[in-house]
Coordinates of C-alpha atoms and ligand atoms in Angstrom, one line a residue:
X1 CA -5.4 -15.2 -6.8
X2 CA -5.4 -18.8 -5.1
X3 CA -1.4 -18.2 -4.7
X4 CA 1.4 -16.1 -3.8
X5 CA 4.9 -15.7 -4.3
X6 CA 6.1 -17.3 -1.0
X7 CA 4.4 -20.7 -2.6
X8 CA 6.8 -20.8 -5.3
X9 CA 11.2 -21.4 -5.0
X10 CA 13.1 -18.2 -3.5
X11 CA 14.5 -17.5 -6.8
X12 CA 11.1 -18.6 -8.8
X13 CA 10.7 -15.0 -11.1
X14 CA 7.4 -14.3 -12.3
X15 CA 7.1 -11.8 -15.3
X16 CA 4.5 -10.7 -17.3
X17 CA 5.1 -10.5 -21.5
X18 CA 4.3 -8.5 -24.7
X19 CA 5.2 -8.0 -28.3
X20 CA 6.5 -4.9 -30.4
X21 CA 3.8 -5.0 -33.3
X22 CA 0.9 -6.0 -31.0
X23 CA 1.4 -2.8 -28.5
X24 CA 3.7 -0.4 -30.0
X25 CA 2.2 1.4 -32.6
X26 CA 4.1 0.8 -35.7
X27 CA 3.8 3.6 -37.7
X28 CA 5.7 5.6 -35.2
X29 CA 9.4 6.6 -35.1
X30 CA 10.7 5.5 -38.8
X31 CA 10.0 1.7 -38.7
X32 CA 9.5 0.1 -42.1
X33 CA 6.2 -1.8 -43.5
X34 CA 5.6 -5.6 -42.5
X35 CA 4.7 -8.2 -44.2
X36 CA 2.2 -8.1 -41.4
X37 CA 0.8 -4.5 -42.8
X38 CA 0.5 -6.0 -46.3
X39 CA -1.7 -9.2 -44.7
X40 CA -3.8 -7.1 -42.9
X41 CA -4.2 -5.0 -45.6
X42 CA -5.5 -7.8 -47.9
X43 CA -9.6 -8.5 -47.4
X44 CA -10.3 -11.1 -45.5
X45 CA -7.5 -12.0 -43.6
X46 CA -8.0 -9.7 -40.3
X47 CA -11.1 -8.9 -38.4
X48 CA -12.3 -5.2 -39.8
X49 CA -8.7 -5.4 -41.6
X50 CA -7.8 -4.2 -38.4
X51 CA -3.4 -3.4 -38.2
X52 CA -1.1 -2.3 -35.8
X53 CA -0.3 1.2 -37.0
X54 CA -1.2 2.7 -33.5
X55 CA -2.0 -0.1 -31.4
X56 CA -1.2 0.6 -27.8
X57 CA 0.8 3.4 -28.7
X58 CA 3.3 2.4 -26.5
X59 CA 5.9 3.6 -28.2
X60 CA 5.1 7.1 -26.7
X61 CA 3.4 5.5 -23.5
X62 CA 5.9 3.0 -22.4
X63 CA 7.3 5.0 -19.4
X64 CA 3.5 4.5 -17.9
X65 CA 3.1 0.7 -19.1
X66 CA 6.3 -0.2 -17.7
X67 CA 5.0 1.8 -14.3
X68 CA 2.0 -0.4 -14.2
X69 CA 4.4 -3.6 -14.5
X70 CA 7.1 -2.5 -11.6
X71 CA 3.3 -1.3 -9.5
X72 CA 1.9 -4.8 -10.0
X73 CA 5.3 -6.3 -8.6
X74 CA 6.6 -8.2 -12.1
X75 CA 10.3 -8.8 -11.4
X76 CA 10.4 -9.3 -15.4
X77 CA 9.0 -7.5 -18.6
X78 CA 9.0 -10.0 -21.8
X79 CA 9.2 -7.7 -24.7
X80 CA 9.8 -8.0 -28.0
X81 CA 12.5 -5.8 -30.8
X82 CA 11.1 -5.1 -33.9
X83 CA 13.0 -5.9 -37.0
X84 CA 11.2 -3.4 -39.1
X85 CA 11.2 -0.6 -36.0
X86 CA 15.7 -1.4 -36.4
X87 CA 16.4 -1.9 -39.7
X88 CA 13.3 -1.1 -42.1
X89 CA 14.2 -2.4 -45.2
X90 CA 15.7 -5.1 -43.1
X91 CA 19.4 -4.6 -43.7
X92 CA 20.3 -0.9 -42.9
X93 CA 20.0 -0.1 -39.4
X94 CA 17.4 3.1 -38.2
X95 CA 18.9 5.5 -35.3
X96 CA 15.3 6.3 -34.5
X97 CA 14.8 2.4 -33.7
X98 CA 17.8 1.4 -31.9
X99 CA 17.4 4.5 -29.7
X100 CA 13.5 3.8 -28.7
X101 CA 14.7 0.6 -27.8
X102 CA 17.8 1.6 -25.8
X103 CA 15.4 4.2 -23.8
X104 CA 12.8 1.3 -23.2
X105 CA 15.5 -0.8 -22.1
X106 CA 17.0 1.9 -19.7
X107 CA 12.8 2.8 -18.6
X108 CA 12.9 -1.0 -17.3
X109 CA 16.5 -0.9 -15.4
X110 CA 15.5 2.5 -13.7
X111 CA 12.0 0.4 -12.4
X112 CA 13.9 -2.4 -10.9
X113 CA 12.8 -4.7 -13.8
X114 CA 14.6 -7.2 -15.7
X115 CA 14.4 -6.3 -19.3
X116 CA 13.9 -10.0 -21.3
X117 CA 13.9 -10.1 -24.7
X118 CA 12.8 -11.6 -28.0
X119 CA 13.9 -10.8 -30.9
X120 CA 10.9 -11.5 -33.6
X121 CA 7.5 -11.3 -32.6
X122 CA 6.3 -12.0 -36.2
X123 CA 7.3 -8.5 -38.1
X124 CA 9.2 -9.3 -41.2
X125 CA 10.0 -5.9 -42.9
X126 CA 8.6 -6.0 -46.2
X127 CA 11.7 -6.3 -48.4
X128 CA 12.8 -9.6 -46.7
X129 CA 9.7 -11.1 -47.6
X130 CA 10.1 -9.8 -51.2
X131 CA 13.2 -12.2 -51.2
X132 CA 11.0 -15.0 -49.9
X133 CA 11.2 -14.3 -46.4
X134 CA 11.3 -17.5 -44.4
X135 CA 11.4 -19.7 -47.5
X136 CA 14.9 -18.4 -48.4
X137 CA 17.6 -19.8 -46.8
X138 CA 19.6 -16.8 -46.3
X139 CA 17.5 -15.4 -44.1
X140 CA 19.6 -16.7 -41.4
X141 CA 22.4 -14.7 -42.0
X142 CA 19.5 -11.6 -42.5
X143 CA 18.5 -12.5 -39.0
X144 CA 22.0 -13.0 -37.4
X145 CA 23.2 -9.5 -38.9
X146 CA 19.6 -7.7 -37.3
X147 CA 20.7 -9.4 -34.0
X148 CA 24.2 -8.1 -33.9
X149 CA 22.9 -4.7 -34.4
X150 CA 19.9 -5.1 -32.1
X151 CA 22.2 -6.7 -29.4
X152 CA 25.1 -5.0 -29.8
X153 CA 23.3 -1.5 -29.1
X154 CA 21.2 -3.6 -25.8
X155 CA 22.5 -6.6 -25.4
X156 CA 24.9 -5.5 -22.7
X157 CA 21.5 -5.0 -20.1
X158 CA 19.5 -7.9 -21.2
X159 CA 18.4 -10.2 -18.6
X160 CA 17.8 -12.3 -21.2
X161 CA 17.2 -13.0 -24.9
X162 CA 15.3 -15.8 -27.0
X163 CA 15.4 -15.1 -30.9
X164 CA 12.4 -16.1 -32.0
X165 CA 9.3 -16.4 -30.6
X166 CA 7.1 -19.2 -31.2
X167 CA 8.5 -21.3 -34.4
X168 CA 5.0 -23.1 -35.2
X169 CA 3.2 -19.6 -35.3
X170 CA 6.4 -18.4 -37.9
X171 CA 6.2 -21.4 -40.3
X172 CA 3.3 -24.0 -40.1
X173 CA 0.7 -21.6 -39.2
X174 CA 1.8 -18.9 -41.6
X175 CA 2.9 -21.2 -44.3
X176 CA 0.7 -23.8 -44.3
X177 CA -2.6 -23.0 -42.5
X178 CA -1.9 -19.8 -44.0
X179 CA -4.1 -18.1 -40.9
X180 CA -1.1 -15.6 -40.2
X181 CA 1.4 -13.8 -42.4
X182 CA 2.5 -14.0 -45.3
X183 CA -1.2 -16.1 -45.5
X184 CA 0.7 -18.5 -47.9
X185 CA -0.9 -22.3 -47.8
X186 CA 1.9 -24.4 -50.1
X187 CA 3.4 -27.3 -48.2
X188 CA 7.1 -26.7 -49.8
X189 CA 7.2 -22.9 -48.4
X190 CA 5.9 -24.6 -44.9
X191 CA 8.9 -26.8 -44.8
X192 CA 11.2 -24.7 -45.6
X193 CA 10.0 -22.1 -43.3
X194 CA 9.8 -25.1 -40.6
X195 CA 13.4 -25.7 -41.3
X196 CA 14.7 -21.9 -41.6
X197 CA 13.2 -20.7 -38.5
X198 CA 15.3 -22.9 -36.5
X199 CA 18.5 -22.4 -38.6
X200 CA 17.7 -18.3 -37.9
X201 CA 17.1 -19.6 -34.2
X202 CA 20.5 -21.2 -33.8
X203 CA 22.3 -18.6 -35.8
X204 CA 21.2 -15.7 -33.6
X205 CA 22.2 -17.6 -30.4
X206 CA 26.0 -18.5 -32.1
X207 CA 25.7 -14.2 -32.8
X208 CA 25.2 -13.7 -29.1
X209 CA 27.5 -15.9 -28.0
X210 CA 30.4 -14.0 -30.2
X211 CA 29.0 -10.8 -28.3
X212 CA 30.0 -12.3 -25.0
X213 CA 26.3 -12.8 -24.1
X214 CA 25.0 -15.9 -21.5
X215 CA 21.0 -16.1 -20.5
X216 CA 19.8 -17.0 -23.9
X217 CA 17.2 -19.6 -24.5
X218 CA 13.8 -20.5 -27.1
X219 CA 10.7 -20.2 -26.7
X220 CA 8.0 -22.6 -27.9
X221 CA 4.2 -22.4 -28.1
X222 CA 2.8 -26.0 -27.5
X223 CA -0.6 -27.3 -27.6
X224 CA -1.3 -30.6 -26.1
X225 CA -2.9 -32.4 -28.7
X226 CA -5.6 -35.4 -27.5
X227 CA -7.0 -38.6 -29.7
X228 CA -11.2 -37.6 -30.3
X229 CA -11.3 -41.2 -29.3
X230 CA -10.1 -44.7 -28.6
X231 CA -9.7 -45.8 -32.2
X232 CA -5.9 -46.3 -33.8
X233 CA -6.3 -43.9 -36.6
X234 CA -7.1 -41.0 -33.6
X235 CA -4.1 -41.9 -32.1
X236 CA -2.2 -41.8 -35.0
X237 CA -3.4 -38.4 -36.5
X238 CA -3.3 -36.9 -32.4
X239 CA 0.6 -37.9 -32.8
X240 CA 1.0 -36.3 -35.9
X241 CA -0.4 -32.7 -34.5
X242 CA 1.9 -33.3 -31.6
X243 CA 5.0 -33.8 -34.1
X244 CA 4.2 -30.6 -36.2
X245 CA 3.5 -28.7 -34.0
X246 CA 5.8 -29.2 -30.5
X247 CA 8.3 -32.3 -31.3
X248 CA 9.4 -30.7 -34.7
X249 CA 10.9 -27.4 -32.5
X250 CA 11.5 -28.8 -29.3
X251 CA 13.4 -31.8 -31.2
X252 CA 15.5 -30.1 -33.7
X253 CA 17.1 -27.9 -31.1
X254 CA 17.4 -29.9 -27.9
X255 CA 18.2 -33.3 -30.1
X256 CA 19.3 -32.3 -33.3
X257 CA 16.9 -34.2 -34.9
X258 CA 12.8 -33.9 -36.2
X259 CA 10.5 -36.4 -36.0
X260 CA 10.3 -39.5 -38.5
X261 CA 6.2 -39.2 -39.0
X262 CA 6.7 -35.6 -40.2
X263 CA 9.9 -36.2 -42.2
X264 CA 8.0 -39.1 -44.1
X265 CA 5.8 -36.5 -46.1
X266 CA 7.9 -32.9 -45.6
X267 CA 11.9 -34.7 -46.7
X268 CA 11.3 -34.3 -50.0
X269 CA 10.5 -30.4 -49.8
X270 CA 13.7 -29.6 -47.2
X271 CA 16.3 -27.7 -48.7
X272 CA 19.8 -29.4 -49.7
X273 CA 22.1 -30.0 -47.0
X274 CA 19.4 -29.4 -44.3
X275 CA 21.4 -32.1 -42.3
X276 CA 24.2 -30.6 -41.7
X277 CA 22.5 -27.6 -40.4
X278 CA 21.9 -29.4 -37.4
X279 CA 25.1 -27.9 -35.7
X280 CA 23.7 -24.5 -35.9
X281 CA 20.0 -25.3 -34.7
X282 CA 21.5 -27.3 -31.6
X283 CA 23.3 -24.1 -30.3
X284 CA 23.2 -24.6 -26.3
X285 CA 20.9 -22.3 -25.3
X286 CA 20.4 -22.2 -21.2
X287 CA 16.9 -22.1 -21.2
X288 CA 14.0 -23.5 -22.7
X289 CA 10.4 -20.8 -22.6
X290 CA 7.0 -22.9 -22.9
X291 CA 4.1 -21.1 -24.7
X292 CA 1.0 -22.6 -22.9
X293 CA -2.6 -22.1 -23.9
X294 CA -4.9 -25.0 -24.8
X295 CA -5.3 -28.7 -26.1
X296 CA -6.3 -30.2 -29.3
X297 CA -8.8 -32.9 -29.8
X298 CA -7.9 -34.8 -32.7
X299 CA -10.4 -36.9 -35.5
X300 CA -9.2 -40.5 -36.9
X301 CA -10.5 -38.8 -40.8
X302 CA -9.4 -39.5 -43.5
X303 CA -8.4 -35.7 -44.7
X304 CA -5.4 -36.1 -46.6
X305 CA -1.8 -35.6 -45.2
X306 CA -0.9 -33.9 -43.3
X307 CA -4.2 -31.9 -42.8
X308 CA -6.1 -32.3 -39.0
X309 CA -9.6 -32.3 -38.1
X310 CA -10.3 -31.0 -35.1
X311 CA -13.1 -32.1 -32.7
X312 CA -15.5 -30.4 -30.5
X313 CA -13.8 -30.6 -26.7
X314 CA -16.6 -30.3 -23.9
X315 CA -14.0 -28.4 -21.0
X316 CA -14.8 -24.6 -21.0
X317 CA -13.6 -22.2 -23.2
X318 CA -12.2 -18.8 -23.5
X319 CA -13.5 -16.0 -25.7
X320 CA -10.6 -17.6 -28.4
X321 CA -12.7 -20.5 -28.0
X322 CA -9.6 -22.7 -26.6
X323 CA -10.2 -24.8 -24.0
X324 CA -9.0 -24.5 -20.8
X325 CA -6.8 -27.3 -19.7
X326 CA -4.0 -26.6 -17.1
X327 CA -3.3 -30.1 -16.7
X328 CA -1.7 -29.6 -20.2
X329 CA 0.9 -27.1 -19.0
X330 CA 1.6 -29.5 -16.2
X331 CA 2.1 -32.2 -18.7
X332 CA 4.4 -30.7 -21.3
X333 CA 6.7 -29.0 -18.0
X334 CA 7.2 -32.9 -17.3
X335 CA 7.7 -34.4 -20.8
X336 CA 9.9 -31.5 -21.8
X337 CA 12.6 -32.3 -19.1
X338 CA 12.1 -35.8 -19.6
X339 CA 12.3 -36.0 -23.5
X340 CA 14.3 -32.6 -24.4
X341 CA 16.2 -30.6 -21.5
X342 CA 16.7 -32.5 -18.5
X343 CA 17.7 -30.3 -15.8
X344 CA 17.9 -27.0 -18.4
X345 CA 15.9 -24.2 -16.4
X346 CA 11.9 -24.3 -18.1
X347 CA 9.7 -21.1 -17.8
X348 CA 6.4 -20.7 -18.7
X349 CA 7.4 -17.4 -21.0
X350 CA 3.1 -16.7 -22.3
X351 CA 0.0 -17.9 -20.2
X352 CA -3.6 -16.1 -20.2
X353 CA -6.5 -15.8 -21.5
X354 CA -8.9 -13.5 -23.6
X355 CA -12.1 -12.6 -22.1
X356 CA -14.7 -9.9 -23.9
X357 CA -13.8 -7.8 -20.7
X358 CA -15.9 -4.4 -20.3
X359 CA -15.7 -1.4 -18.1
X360 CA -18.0 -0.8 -15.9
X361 CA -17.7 2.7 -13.6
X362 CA -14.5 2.9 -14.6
X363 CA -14.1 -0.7 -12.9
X364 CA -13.0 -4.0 -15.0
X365 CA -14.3 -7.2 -13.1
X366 CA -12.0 -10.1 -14.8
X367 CA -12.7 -13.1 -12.6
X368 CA -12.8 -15.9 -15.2
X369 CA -9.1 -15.0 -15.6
X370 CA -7.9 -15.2 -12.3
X371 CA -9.6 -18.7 -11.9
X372 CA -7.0 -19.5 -14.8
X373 CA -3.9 -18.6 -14.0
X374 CA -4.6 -19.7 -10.4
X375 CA -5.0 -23.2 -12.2
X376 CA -2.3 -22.6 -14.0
X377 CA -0.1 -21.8 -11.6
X378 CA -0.7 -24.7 -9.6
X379 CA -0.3 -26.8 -12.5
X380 CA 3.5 -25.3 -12.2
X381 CA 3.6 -25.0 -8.1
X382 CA 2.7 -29.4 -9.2
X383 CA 5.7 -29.6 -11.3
X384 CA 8.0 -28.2 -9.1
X385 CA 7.3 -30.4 -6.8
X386 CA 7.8 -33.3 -9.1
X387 CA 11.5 -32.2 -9.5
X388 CA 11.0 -30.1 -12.9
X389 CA 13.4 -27.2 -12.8
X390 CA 10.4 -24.3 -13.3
X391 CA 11.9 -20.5 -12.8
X392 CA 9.4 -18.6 -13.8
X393 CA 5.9 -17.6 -14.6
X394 CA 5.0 -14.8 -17.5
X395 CA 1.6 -13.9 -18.1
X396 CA 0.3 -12.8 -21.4
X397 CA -0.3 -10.3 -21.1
X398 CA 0.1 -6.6 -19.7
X399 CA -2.5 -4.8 -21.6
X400 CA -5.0 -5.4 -24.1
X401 CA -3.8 -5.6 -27.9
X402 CA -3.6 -6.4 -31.6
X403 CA -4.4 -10.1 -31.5
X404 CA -3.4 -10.4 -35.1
X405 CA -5.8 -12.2 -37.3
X406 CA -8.7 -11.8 -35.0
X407 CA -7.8 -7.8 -34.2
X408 CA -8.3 -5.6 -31.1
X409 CA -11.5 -7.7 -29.8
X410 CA -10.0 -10.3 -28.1
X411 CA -8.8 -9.0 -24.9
X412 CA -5.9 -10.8 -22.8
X413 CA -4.5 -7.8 -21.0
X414 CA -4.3 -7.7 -17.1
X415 CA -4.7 -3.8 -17.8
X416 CA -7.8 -3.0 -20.2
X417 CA -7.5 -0.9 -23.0
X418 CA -9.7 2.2 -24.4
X419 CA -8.8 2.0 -28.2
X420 CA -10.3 5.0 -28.9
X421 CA -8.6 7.0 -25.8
X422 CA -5.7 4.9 -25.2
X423 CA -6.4 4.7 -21.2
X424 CA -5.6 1.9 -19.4
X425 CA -7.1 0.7 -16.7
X426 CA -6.2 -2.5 -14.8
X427 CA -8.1 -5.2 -14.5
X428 CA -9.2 -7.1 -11.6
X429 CA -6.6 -9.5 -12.3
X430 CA -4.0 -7.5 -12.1
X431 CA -5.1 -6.3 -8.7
X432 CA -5.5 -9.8 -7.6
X433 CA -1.9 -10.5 -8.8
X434 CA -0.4 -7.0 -7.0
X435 CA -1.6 -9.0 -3.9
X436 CA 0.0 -12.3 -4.6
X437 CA 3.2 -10.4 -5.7
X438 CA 3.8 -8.6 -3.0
X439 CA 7.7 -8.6 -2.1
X440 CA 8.5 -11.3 0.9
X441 CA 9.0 -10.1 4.3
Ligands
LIG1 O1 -1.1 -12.8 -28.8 C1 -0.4 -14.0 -29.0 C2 1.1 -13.8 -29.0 O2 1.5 -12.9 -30.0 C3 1.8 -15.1 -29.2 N1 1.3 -16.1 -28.3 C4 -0.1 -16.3 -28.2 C5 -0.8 -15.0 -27.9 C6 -2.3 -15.2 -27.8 O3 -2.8 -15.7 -29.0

């Protein structure tokens, strides 16, 4: 690893993340089906209609992951709460869930860890999504009552909490692209959803605030999004990409407003009222998490609206085929003080890459991957520097999982994963990172 812990602040945390559906094995201990069980179980939508029934099984192996995060040196574990797992028919709370999730939480306290959570990660029970899921209004108040019940078993040892994870992923690419689930492609339930998924943000945060709770933030995938080339009409479609997919978020909750070249075509599909719902989204949260991956080249076509084309990018890629550019992460640290938080606390909540890693002799050689977050990390170390208020670094992520639409092949764990035998086995990354971690003397 081209850094260590002594290059960043005193205080600077760094962390390493997961999510419930993706590791936990789902069909264990009572939790109730997904709307992500019903879109896997539809042909076509997932690799080998691959799901997360077992996954990791770390619902019975989480004392030994949560070793290998304390072993490594994390002084944070990002994890997610399932819905489902707490309340499977989304309303009525399950024993068996709350008290897997009270033992996990107590696994991390007794391993010097501080336990930082989300509370979706993308599982809508079933039932919910019967009623329209993220198109129905209501499912605010849904989502506030599954947080007082999630929090209020908890929420007295979290570190700290964001609600939802990801908003784009939840509504534009689930509603619109229709890549994840519920696999819809209808620009009415996209909006909606877009809207919804920021009231449900805001009315979890106003929930935790009544339970007495501070350390709560959002957390926000962003992609930095590139004109193909010099003509107007790039420009203009590249600004359109950046809109939907960071300014809507970032805008409606820091600035209680969304932008004007997304409003022009989505207004007439937003629900009545959605105005005034604008005291709700803008909760103060005290953090703000940034989701960084990859870029975007966009085309000047003439596709119609609000439909992208992408372009070809020459940088190298990773086995997602995103390309790697750390001078993005930089970039968006800098425009999101400047534009939405000013001196609000940023961390980099999800960073890595997938990589078709292999074991050989028992060994997993992951270089490519510790070139990236070394770039990465410098890209923050640059920020820092440049006055952004950075406090922490979490990779994605601690073992290889169910990357959703594209299954168990792609591979962004620091520890590898046997599917078949459920051994893990970590990487050369995550030995490389043990190194840099190491406690200051
Ligand atoms: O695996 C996902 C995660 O669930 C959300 N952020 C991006 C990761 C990599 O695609």
């Amino acid at each position: 690893m081209q850094f260590q812990r002594s290059d960043f602040p005193e205080d600077f945390l760094f962390g390493v993340a997961t999510s419930s559906y993706q590791i936990e094995g789902h069909g264990f201990g009572g939790a109730g089906r997904t709307h992500w069980d019903d879109f896997a179980a539809t042909p076509g939508n997932v690799v080998r209609a691959e799901h997360g029934a077992r996954a990791c099984d770390h619902y019975h192996r989480y004392e030994e992951d949560l070793d290998l995060v304390q072993a490594a040196g994390f002084d944070c574990y990002r994890f997610s709460t399932s819905w489902a797992r707490v309340m499977p028919d989304g309303k009525t709370p399950n024993q068996e869930g709350l008290d897997f999730y009270d033992r996990l939480t107590d696994a991390m306290l007794e391993r010097g860890i501080k336990p930082c959570a989300t509370l979706y990660h993308w599982e809508l029970p079933s039932p919910l999504a019967d009623l329209g899921g993220w198109r129905n209004g209501d499912i605010a108040k849904w989502f506030g009552d599954y947080t007082e019940t999630i929090m209020g078993r908890v929420g007295d040892r979290m570190y700290s909490v964001a609600p939802i994870n990801e908003p784009w992923c939840v509504a534009w690419l689930s509603h619109f692209l229709g890549h994840h689930a519920p696999g819809l492609r209808d620009i009415r339930a996209a909006t909606r959803a877009m809207h919804h998924v920021l009231l449900a943000h805001g009315t979890a945060i106003q929930t935790m605030r009544g339970l007495g709770m501070s350390n709560l933030g959002g957390v926000f995938n962003l992609e930095w999004a590139s004109p193909a080339d010099d003509s107007p009409e790039a420009a203009e479609k590249a600004a359109l990409y950046d809109s939907i997919y960071n300014r809507w978020f970032l805008g409606g909750v820091f600035n209680g407003e969304y932008p004007a070249n997304v409003l022009a075509g989505v207004e007439q599909h937003m629900p009545q009222g959605w105005q005034d719902d604008f005291a709700t989204i803008t909760a103060p949260v005290d953090w703000c998490g940034l989701n960084y991956y990859t870029r975007k080249l966009i085309k000047p076509d003439n596709t119609p609206w609000p439909s992208l084309d992408e372009a070809e990018g020459p940088l190298p890629k990773t086995f997602m085929d995103w390309e790697i550019y750390p001078d993005g992460l930089y970039k968006f640290l800098k425009r999101t003080k400047e534009d939405y938080t000013g001196d609000l606390p940023l961390f980099v909540t999800e960073n890595g890459m997938a990589a078709p890693d292999k074991l050989t002799n028992g060994a997993c050689e992951d270089p490519d991957r510790i070139a990236f977050l070394s770039a990465h990390a410098a890209q923050i170390q640059k920020a820092i520097a440049q006055g952004v208020p950075v406090g922490g670094y979490y990779m994605w992520s601690l073992l290889d999982n169910y990357e959703w639409a594209l299954g168990y092949e792609k591979r962004f764990g620091l520890v590898h994963v046997d599917f078949e035998t459920l051994e893990r086995t970590p990487k050369s990354s995550y030995h490389a990172l043990k190194g840099a971690l190491r406690a200051l003397t």
